[in-house]
PDB file of C-alpha atoms in Angstrom:
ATOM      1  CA  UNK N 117     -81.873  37.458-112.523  1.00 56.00           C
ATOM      2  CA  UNK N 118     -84.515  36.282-114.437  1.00 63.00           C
ATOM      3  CA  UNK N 119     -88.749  36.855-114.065  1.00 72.00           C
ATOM      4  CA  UNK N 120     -90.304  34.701-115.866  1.00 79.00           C
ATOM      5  CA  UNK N 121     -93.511  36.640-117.238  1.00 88.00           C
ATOM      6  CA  UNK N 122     -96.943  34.578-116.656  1.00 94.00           C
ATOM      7  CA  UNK N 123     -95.583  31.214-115.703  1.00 97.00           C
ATOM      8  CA  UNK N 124     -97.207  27.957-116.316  1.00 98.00           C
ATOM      9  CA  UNK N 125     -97.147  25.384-113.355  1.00 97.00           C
ATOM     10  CA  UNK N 126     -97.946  21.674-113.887  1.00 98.00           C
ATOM     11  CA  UNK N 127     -99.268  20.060-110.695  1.00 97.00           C
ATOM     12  CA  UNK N 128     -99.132  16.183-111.025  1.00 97.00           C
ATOM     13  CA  UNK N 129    -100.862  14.563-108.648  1.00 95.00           C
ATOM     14  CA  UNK N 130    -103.612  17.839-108.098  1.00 95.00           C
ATOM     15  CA  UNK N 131    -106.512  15.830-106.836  1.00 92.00           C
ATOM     16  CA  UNK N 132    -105.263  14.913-103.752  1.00 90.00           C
ATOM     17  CA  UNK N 133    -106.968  16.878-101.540  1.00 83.00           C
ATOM     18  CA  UNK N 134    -104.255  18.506 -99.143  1.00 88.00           C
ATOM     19  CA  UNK N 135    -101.630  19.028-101.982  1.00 89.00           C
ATOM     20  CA  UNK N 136    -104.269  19.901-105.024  1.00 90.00           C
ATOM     21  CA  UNK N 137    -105.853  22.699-102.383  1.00 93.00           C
ATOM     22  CA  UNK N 138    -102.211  24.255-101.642  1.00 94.00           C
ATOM     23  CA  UNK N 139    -101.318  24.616-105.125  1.00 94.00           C
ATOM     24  CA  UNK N 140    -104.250  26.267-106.004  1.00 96.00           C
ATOM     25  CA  UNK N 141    -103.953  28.363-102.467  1.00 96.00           C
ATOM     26  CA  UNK N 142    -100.124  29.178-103.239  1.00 95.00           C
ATOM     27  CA  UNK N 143    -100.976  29.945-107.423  1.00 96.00           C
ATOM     28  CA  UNK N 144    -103.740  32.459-106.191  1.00 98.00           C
ATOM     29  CA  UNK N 145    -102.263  34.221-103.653  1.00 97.00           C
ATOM     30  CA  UNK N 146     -99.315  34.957-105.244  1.00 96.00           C
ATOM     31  CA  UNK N 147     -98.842  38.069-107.099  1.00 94.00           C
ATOM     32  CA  UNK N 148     -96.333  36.706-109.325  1.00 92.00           C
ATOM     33  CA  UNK N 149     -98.461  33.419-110.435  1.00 95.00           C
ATOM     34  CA  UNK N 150    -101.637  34.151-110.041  1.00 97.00           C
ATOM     35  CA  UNK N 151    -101.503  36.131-113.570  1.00 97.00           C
ATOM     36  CA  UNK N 152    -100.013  32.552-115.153  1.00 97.00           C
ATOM     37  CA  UNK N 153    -101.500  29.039-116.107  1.00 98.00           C
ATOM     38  CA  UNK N 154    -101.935  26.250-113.244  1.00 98.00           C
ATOM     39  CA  UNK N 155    -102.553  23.216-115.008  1.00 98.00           C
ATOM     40  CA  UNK N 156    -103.725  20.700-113.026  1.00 98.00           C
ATOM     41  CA  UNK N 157    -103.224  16.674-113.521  1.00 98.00           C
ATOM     42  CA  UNK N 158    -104.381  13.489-112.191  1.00 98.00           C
ATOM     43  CA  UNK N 159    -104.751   9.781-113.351  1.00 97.00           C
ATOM     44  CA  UNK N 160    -108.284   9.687-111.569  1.00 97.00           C
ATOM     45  CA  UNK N 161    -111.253  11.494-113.294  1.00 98.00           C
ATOM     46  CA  UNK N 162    -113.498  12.275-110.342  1.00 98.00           C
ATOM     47  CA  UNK N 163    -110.745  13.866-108.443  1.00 97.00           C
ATOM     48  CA  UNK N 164    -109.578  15.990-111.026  1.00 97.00           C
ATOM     49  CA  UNK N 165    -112.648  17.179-111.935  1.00 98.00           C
ATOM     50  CA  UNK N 166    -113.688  18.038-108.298  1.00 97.00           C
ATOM     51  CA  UNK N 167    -110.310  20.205-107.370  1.00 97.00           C
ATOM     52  CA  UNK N 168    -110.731  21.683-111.301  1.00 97.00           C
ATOM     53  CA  UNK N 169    -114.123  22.924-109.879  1.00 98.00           C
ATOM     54  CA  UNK N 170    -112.985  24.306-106.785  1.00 96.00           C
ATOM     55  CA  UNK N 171    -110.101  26.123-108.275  1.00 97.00           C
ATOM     56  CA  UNK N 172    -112.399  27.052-110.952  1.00 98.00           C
ATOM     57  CA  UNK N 173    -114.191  28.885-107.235  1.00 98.00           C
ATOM     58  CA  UNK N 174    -111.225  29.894-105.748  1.00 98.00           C
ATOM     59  CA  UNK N 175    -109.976  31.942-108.577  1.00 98.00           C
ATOM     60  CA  UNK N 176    -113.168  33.722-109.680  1.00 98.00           C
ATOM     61  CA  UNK N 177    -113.418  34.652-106.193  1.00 98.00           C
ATOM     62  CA  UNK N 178    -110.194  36.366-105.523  1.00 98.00           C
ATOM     63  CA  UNK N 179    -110.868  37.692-108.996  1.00 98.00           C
ATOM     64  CA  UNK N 180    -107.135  36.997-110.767  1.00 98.00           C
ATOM     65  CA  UNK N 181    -106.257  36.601-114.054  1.00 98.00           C
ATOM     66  CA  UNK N 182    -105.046  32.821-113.272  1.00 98.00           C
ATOM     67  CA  UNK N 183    -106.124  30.441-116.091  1.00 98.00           C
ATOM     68  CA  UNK N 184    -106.588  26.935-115.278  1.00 98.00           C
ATOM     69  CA  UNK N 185    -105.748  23.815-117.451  1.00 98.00           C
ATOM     70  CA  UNK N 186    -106.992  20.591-116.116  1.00 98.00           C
ATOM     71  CA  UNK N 187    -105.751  16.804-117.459  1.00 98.00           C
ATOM     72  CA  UNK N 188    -105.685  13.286-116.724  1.00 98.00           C
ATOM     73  CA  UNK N 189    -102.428  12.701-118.960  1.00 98.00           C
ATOM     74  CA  UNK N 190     -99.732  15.353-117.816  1.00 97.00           C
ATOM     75  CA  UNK N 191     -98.185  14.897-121.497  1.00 97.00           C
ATOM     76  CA  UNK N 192    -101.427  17.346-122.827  1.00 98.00           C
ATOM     77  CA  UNK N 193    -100.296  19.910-120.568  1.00 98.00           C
ATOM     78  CA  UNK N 194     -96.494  19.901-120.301  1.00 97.00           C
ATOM     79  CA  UNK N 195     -95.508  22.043-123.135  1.00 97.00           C
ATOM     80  CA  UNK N 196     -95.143  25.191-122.232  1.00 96.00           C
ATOM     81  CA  UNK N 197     -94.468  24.543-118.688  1.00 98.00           C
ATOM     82  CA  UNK N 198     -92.230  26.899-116.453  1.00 97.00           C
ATOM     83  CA  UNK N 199     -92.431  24.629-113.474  1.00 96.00           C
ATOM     84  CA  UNK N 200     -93.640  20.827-112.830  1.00 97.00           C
ATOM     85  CA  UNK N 201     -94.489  19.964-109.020  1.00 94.00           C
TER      86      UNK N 201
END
């Protein structure tokens, strides 16, 4: 079996507001992600940039190594991806 080593997850659709706050959740409090990339995408501006923000929170809190990508086109984030949800 496989790890894969600091994944990168693509989240389209991240600024919905019950599925954007789960992935974040799930990407920080897991040991194996939360020292990866969670790149976060949606077609609408103000929602993207409001659950950027509050990942942006989430992580420094729990203070992990998580980086955070954020997009409106998925296409400037794909490459490099481990996993798209």
């Amino acid at each position: 079996m496989t790890t894969v080593q600091h994944p990168k997850v693509v989240v389209i659709g991240a600024g919905s507001l019950f599925f954007g706050r789960q992935a974040v959740w799930q990407m920080v409090h897991s040991p194996i992600l939360n020292t990866g990339t969670l790149a976060l995408v949606d077609t609408d501006p103000a929602r993207l940039d409001k659950m950027a923000a509050l990942a942006e929170k989430v992580i420094a809190h729990n203070g992990v190594p998580l980086a955070l990508e954020a997009a409106n086109d998925w296409r400037d984030v794909l490459p490099g991806a481990d996993f798209v949800v």
